[in-house]
Coordinates of C-alpha atoms and ligand atoms in Angstrom, one line a residue:
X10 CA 185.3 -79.3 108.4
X11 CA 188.6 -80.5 107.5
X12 CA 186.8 -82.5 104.4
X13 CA 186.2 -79.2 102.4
X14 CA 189.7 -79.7 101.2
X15 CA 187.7 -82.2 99.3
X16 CA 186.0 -79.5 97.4
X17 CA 188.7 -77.6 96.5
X18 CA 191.1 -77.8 93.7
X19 CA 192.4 -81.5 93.1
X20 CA 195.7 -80.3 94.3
X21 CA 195.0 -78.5 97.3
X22 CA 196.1 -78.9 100.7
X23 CA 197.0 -77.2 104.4
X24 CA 200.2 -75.3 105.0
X25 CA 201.3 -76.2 108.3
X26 CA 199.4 -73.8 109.9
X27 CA 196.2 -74.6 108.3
X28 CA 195.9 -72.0 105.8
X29 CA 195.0 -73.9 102.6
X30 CA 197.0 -74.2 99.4
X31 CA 195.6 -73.3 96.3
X32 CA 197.6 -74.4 93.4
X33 CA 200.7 -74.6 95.7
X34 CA 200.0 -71.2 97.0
X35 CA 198.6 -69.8 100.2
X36 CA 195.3 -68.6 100.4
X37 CA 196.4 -65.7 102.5
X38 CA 199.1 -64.2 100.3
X39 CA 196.8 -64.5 97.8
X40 CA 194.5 -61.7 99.1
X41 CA 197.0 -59.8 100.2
X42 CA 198.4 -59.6 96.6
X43 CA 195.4 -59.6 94.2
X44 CA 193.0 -58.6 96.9
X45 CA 189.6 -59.8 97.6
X46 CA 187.3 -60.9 96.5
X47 CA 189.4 -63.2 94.3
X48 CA 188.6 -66.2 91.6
X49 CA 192.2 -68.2 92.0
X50 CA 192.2 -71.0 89.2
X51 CA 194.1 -74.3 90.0
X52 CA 196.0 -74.6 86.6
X53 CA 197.4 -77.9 87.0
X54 CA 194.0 -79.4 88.4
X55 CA 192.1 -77.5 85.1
X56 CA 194.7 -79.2 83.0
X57 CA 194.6 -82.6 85.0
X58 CA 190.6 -82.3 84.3
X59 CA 190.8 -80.9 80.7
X60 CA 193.3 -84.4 79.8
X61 CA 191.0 -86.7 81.5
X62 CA 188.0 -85.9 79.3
X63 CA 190.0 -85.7 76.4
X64 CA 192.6 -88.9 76.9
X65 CA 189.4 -90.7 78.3
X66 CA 187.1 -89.9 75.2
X67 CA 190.0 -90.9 72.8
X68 CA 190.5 -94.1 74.3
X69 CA 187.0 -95.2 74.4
X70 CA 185.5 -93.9 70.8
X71 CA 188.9 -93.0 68.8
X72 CA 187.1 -90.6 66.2
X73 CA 185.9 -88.0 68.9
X74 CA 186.8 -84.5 70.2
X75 CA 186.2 -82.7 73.2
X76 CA 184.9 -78.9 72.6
X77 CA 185.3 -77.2 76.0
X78 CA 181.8 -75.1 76.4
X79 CA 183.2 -71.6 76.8
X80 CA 180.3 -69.8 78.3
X81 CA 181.0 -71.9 81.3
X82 CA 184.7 -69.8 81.8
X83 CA 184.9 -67.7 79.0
X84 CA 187.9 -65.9 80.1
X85 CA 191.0 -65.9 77.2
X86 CA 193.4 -67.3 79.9
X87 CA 191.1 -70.8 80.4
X88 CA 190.4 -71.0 76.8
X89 CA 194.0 -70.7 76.0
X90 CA 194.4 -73.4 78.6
X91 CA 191.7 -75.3 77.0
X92 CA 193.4 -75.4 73.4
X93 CA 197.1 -75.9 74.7
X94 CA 195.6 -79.3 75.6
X95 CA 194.0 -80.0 72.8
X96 CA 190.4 -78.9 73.1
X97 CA 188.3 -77.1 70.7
X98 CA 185.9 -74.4 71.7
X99 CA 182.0 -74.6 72.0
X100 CA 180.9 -70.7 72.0
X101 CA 177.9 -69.2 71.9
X102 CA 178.0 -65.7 70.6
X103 CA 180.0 -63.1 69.1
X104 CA 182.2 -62.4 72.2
X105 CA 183.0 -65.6 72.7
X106 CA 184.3 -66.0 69.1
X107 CA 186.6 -63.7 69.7
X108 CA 187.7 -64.6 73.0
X109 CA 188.3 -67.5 71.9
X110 CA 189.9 -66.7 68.8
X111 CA 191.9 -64.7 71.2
X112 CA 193.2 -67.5 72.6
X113 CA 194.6 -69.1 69.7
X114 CA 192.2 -72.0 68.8
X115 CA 191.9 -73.3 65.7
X116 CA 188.8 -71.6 64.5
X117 CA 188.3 -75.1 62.7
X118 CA 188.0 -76.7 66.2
X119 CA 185.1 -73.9 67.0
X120 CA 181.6 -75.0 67.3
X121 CA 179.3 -72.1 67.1
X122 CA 175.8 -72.2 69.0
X123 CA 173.4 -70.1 70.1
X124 CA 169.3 -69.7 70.0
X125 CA 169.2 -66.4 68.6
X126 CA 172.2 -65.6 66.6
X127 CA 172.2 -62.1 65.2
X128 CA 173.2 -61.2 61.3
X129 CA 176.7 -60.1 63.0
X130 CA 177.4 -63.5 64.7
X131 CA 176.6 -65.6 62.1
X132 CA 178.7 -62.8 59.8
X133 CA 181.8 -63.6 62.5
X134 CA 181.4 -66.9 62.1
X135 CA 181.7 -67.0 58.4
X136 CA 184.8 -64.4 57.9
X137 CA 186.5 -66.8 60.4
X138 CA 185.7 -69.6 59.1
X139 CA 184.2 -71.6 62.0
X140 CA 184.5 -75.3 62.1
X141 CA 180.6 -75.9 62.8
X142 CA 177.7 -74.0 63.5
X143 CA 174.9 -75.4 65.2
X144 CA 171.3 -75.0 63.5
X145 CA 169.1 -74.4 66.0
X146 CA 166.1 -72.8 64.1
X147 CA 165.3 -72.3 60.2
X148 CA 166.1 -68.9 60.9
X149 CA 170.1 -69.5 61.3
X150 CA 169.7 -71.4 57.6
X151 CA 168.0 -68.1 56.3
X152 CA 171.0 -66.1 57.5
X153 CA 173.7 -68.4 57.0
X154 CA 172.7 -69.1 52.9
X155 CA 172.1 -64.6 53.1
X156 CA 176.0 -64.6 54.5
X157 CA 177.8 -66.7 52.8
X158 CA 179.4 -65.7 49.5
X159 CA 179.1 -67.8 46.2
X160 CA 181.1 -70.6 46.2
X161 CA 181.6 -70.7 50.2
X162 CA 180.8 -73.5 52.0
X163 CA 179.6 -74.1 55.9
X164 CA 179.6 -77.4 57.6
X165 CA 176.3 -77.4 60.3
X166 CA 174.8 -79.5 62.9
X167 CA 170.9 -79.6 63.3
X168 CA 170.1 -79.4 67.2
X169 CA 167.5 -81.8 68.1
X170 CA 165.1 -81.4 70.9
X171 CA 165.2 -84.9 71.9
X172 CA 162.3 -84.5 74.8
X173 CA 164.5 -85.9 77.4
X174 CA 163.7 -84.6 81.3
X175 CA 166.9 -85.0 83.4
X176 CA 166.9 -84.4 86.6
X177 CA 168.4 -80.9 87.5
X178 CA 167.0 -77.5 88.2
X179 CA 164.4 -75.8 85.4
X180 CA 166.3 -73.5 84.6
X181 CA 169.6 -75.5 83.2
X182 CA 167.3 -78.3 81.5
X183 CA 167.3 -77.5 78.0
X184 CA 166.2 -81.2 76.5
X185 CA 162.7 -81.4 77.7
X186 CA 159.9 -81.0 75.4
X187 CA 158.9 -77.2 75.6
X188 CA 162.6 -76.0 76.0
X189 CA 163.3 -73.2 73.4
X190 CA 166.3 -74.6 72.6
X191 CA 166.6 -77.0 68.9
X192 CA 163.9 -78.6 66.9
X193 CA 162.0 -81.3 68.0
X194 CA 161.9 -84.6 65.6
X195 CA 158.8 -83.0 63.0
X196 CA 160.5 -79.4 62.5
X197 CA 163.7 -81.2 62.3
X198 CA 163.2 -82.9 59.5
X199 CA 162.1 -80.7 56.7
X200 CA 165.1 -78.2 58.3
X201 CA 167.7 -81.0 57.7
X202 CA 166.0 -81.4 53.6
X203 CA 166.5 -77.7 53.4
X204 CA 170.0 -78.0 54.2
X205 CA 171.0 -81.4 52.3
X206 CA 169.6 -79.6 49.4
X207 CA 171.2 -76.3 50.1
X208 CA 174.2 -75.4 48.0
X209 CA 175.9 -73.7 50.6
X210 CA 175.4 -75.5 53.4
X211 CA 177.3 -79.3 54.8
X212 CA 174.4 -81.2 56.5
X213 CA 176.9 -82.8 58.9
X214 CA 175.0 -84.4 61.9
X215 CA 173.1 -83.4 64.7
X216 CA 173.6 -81.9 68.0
X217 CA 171.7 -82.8 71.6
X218 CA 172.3 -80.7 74.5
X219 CA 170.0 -82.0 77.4
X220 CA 170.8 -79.9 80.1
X221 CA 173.1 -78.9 83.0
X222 CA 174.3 -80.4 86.5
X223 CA 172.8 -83.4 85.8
X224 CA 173.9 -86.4 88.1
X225 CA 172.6 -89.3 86.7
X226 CA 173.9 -91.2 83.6
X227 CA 170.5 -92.7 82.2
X228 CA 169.1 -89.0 80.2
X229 CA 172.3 -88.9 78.8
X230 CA 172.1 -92.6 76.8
X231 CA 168.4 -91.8 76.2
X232 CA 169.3 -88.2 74.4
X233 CA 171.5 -90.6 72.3
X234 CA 168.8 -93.1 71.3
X235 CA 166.3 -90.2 70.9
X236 CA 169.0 -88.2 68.3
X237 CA 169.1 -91.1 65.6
X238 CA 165.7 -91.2 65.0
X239 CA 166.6 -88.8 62.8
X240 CA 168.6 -90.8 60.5
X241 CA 172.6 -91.6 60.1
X242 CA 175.2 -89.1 59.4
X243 CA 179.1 -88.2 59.7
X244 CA 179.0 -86.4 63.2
X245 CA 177.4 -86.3 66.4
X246 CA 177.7 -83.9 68.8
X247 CA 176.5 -84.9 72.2
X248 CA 176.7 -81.8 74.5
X249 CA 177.8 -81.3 77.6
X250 CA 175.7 -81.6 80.9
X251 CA 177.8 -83.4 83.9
X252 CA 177.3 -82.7 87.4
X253 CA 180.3 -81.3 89.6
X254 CA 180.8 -81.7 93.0
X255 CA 179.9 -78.8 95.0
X256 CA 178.8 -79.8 98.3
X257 CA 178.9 -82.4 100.9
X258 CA 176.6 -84.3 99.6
X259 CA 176.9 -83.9 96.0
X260 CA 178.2 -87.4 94.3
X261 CA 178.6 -86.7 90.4
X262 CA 179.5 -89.6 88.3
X263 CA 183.0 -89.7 87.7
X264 CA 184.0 -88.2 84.1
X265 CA 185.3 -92.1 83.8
X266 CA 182.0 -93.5 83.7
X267 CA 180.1 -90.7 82.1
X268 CA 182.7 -91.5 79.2
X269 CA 181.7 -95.3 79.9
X270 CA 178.5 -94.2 79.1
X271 CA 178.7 -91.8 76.0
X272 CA 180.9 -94.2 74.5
X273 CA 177.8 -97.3 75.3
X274 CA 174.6 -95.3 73.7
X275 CA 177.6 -94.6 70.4
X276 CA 178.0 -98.3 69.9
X277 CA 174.7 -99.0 70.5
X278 CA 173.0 -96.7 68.5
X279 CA 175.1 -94.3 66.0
X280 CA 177.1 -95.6 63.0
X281 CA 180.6 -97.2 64.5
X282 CA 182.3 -94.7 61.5
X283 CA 180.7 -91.5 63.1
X284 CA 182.6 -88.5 65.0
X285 CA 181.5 -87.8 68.3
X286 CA 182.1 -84.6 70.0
X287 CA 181.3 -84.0 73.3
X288 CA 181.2 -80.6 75.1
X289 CA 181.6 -80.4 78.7
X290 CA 181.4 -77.1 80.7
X291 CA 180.7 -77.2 84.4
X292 CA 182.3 -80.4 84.9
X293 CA 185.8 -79.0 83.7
X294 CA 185.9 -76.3 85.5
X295 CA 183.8 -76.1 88.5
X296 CA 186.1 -78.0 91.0
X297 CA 189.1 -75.9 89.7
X298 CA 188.7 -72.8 91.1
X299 CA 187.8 -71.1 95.0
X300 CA 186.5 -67.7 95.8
X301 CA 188.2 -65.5 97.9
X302 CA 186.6 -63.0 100.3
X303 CA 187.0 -61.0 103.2
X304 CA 184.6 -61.1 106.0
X305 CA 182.9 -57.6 106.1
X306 CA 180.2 -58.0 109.1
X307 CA 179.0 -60.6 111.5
X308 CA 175.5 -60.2 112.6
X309 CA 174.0 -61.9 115.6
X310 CA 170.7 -62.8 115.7
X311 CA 167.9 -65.5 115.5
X312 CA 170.2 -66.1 112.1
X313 CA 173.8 -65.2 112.6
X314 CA 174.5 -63.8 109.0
X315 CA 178.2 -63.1 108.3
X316 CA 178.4 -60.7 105.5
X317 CA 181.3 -60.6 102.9
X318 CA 182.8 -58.5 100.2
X319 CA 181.0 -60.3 97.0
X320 CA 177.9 -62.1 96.8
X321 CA 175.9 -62.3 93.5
X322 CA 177.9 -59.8 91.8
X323 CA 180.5 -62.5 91.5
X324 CA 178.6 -65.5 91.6
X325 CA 175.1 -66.1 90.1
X326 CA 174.8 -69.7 91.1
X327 CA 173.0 -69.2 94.0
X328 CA 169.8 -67.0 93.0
X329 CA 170.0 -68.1 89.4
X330 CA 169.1 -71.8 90.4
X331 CA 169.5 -72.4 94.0
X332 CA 173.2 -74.1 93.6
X333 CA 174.3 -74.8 97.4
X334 CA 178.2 -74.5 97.9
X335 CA 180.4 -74.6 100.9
X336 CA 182.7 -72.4 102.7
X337 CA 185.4 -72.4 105.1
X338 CA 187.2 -69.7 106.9
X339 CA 190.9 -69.9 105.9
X340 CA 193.2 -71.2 108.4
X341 CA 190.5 -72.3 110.4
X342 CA 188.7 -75.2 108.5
X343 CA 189.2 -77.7 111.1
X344 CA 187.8 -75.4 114.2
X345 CA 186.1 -77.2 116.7
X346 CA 183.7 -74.3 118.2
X347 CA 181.9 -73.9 115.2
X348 CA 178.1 -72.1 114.7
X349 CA 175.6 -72.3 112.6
X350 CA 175.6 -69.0 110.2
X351 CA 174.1 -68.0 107.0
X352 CA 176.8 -66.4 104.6
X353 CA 175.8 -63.4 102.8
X354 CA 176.6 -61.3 100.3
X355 CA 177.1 -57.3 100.4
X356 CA 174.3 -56.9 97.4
X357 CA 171.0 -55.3 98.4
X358 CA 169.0 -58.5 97.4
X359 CA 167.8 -60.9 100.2
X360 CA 168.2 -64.1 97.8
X361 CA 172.4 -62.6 98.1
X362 CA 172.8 -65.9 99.7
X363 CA 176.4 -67.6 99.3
X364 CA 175.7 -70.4 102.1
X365 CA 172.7 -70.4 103.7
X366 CA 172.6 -72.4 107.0
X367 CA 176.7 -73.5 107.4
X368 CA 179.1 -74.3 110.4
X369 CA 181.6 -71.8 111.0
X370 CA 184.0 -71.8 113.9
X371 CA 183.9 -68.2 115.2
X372 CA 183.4 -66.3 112.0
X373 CA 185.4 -62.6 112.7
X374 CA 185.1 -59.7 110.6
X375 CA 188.6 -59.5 108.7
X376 CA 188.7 -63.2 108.4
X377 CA 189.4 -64.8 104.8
X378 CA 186.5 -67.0 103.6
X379 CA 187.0 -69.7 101.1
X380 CA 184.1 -70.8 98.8
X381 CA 185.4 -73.9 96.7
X382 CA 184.0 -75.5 93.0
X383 CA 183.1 -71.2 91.8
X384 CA 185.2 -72.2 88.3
X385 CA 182.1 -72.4 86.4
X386 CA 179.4 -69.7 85.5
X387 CA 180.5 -68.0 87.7
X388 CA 183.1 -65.4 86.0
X389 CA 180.6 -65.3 83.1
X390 CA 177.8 -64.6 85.3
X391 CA 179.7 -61.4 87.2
X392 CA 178.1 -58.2 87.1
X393 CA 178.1 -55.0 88.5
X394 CA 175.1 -54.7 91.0
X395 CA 175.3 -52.0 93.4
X396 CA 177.7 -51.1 91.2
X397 CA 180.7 -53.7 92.6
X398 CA 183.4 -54.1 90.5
X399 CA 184.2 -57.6 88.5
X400 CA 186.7 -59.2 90.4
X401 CA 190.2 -60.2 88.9
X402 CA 191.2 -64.0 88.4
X403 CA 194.6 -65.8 89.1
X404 CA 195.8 -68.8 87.6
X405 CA 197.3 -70.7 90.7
X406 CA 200.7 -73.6 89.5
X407 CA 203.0 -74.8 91.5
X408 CA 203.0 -72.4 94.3
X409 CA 203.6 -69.6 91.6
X410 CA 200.0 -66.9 90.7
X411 CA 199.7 -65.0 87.8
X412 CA 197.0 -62.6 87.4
X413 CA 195.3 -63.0 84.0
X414 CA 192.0 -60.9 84.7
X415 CA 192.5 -57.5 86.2
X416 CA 190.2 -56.6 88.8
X417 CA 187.7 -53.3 87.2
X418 CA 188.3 -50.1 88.4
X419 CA 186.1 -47.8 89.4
X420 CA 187.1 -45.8 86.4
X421 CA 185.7 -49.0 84.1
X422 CA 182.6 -48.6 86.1
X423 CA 181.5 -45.1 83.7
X424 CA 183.9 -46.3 81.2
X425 CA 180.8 -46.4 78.5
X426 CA 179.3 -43.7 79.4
X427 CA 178.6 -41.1 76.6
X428 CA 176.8 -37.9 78.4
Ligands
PLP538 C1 175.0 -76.3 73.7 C2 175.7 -76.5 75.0 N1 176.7 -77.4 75.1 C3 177.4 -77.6 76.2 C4 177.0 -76.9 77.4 C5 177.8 -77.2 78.7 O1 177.0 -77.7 79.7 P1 177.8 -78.0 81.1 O2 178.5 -76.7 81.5 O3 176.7 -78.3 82.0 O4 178.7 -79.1 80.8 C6 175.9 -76.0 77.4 C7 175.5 -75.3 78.6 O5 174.4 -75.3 79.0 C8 175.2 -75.8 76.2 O6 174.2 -74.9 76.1

């Protein structure tokens, strides 16, 4: 066990009694000040990963910008981490406008998406003045020439559907021919004539987008090749789409040669005078924050199932596409006796699976667990089944935690009800 320090946090590590650091701080103090469950952020490992995409993407194709993708931590306090290194925003929806207005971007530096953007979105959009939104459908053109006054102007993307099958879980592919997400080559065109001829619209490129947790390179370079079919123009936005590291087993590219890569299919088949965003999610994030819990019950049986204090109201990962992770018991990840053990949430759903089938040495009710690499989708994702309450998040630095979400109260829980 001791390599699922390897999961957590870049910067983690064992105090000298086992119990493992988090952003310089101990797992165990942690609980006993915010709680559990817990989402403790690694700041300095989000910012380590945050600069590598964005030094690494400067270096290789000099007119680019990284847009983190918001809905994969839309919390203010990552955004705001996000922008302080000089990232722009990918959103996709009103609340994540304003969220991420919230956290001081530039709303040039915004990149609005979405498959069904309402009249109010695309309204929010236009009063702010968002750098970019992405066409995905005639409809947005309809609403975006009925919303913007006389004399206004809106820069747009097209989003292609470039047909392009990587090799990930259904339901995060969003490339493949039959997705519902962009036009495919023959509806793109006449909706990239409409705009060019529109007087309030700025045709300025296209946008691809082929999918999530996807651990091979090649789909990528393909989506590229596919996208200038559709002719040459200022700026391409790329997506986001990389695999992070969750288990074992997993072995994602390294954001090195994924840049390597982007930066190949640009030369080879986009003007060399083009702007290339990219816009990374999961692979930001994932790997930069753990999950906190305590161990509620430990069942015996045919399947030992050790039961915690969250489950899928706190992470979605699991039933929403079968995502494995890991888990460790703090202060005990190196234990020798270990047995086999199915860790489950406290949600009354049989697919409340955290880890199914894992080595844990002597699993006790009251122990801490640690589930590593929950930074991404999985605060977005948190709900209130069985009526749970959301749990907080801590940004982790130097040995130093700062809550910046509060956990709800039960209070919150009938906050919006009106009778
Ligand atoms: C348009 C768009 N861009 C970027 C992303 C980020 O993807 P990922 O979190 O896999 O990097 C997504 C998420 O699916 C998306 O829909």
């Amino acid at each position: 066990m001791a390599d699922l320090l390897e999961l957590f946090p870049a910067d983690s590590g064992l105090d000298d009694d086992g119990t493992v650091l988090i952003g310089g701080c101990r797992a165990d103090d942690l609980a006993a000040e915010f709680g559990t469950p817990v989402l403790v952020v690694a700041e300095d490992a989000l910012r380590a990963r945050a600069r590598e995409y964005i030094d690494g993407m400067a270096t290789r194709w000099p007119n680019s910008r990284v847009v983190f993708a918001s809905k994969a931590f839309p919390c203010t306090a990552v955004q705001r981490v996000m922008v302080d290194e000089g990232l722009g925003l990918d959103v996709a929806g009103g609340g994540e406008i304003l969220t991420a207005l919230k956290a001081g971007v530039d709303p040039a530096q915004v990149v609005l998406h979405g498959n069904a953007k309402t009249d109010e979105e695309i309204r929010i959009a236009v009063e702010h003045r968002l750098g970019l939104v992405v066409v995905d459908n005639a409809n947005d053109v309809d609403r975006l020439e009925a919303t913007l006054p006389d004399g206004a102007a809106q820069d747009v993307l097209v989003r292609i559907l470039p047909g392009v099958t990587a090799d990930t879980h259904s339901h995060v592919l969003t490339g493949n021919e039959g997705s519902k997400f962009g036009l495919p080559e023959p509806a793109a065109r006449p909706v990239i004539r409409r705009i060019e001829r529109s007087p309030k619209l700025r045709m300025q490129g296209l946008h691809v987008h082929i999918g999530s947790q996807i651990m091979d390179l090649e789909p990528f370079t393909e989506s590229v090749a596919r996208v200038v079919r559709l002719g040459e123009f200022p700026v391409y936005d790329l997506g986001g789409g990389l695999g992070a590291r969750y288990t074992w087993s997993d072995r994602p590219p390294a954001v090195a040669d994924y840049l390597d890569a982007v930066a190949a299919a640009a030369r080879e088949h986009l003007p060399a005078d083009a702007q290339i965003i990219i816009e990374p999610g999961r692979s930001v994030v994932a790997s930069t924050a753990v999950t906190l819990y305590r161990v509620v019950t430990v069942k015996p049986g045919a399947i030992t199932f050790v039961a915690v204090d969250g489950g899928m109201g706190d992470n979605l990962e699991v039933a929403l596409f079968g995502q494995r992770f890991e888990a460790g018991i703090v202060g005990r990840f190196s234990g020798s006796e270990a047995q086999r053990v199915t860790v489950v949430g406290r949600h009354c759903e049989s697919g409340d699976v955290l880890v199914d089938a894992t080595d844990l040495p002597s699993p006790t009710v009251g122990d801490l667990l640690a589930v590593p690499a929950t930074g991404a989708y999985c605060y977005t994702m948190a709900n209130n089944y069985n009526g749970t309450r959301r749990i907080p998040v801590v940004l982790a630095r130097a040995g130093a935690a700062r809550l910046v979400v509060r956990r709800e109260t039960w209070d919150d829980l009938t906050a919006r009800d009106v009778d």
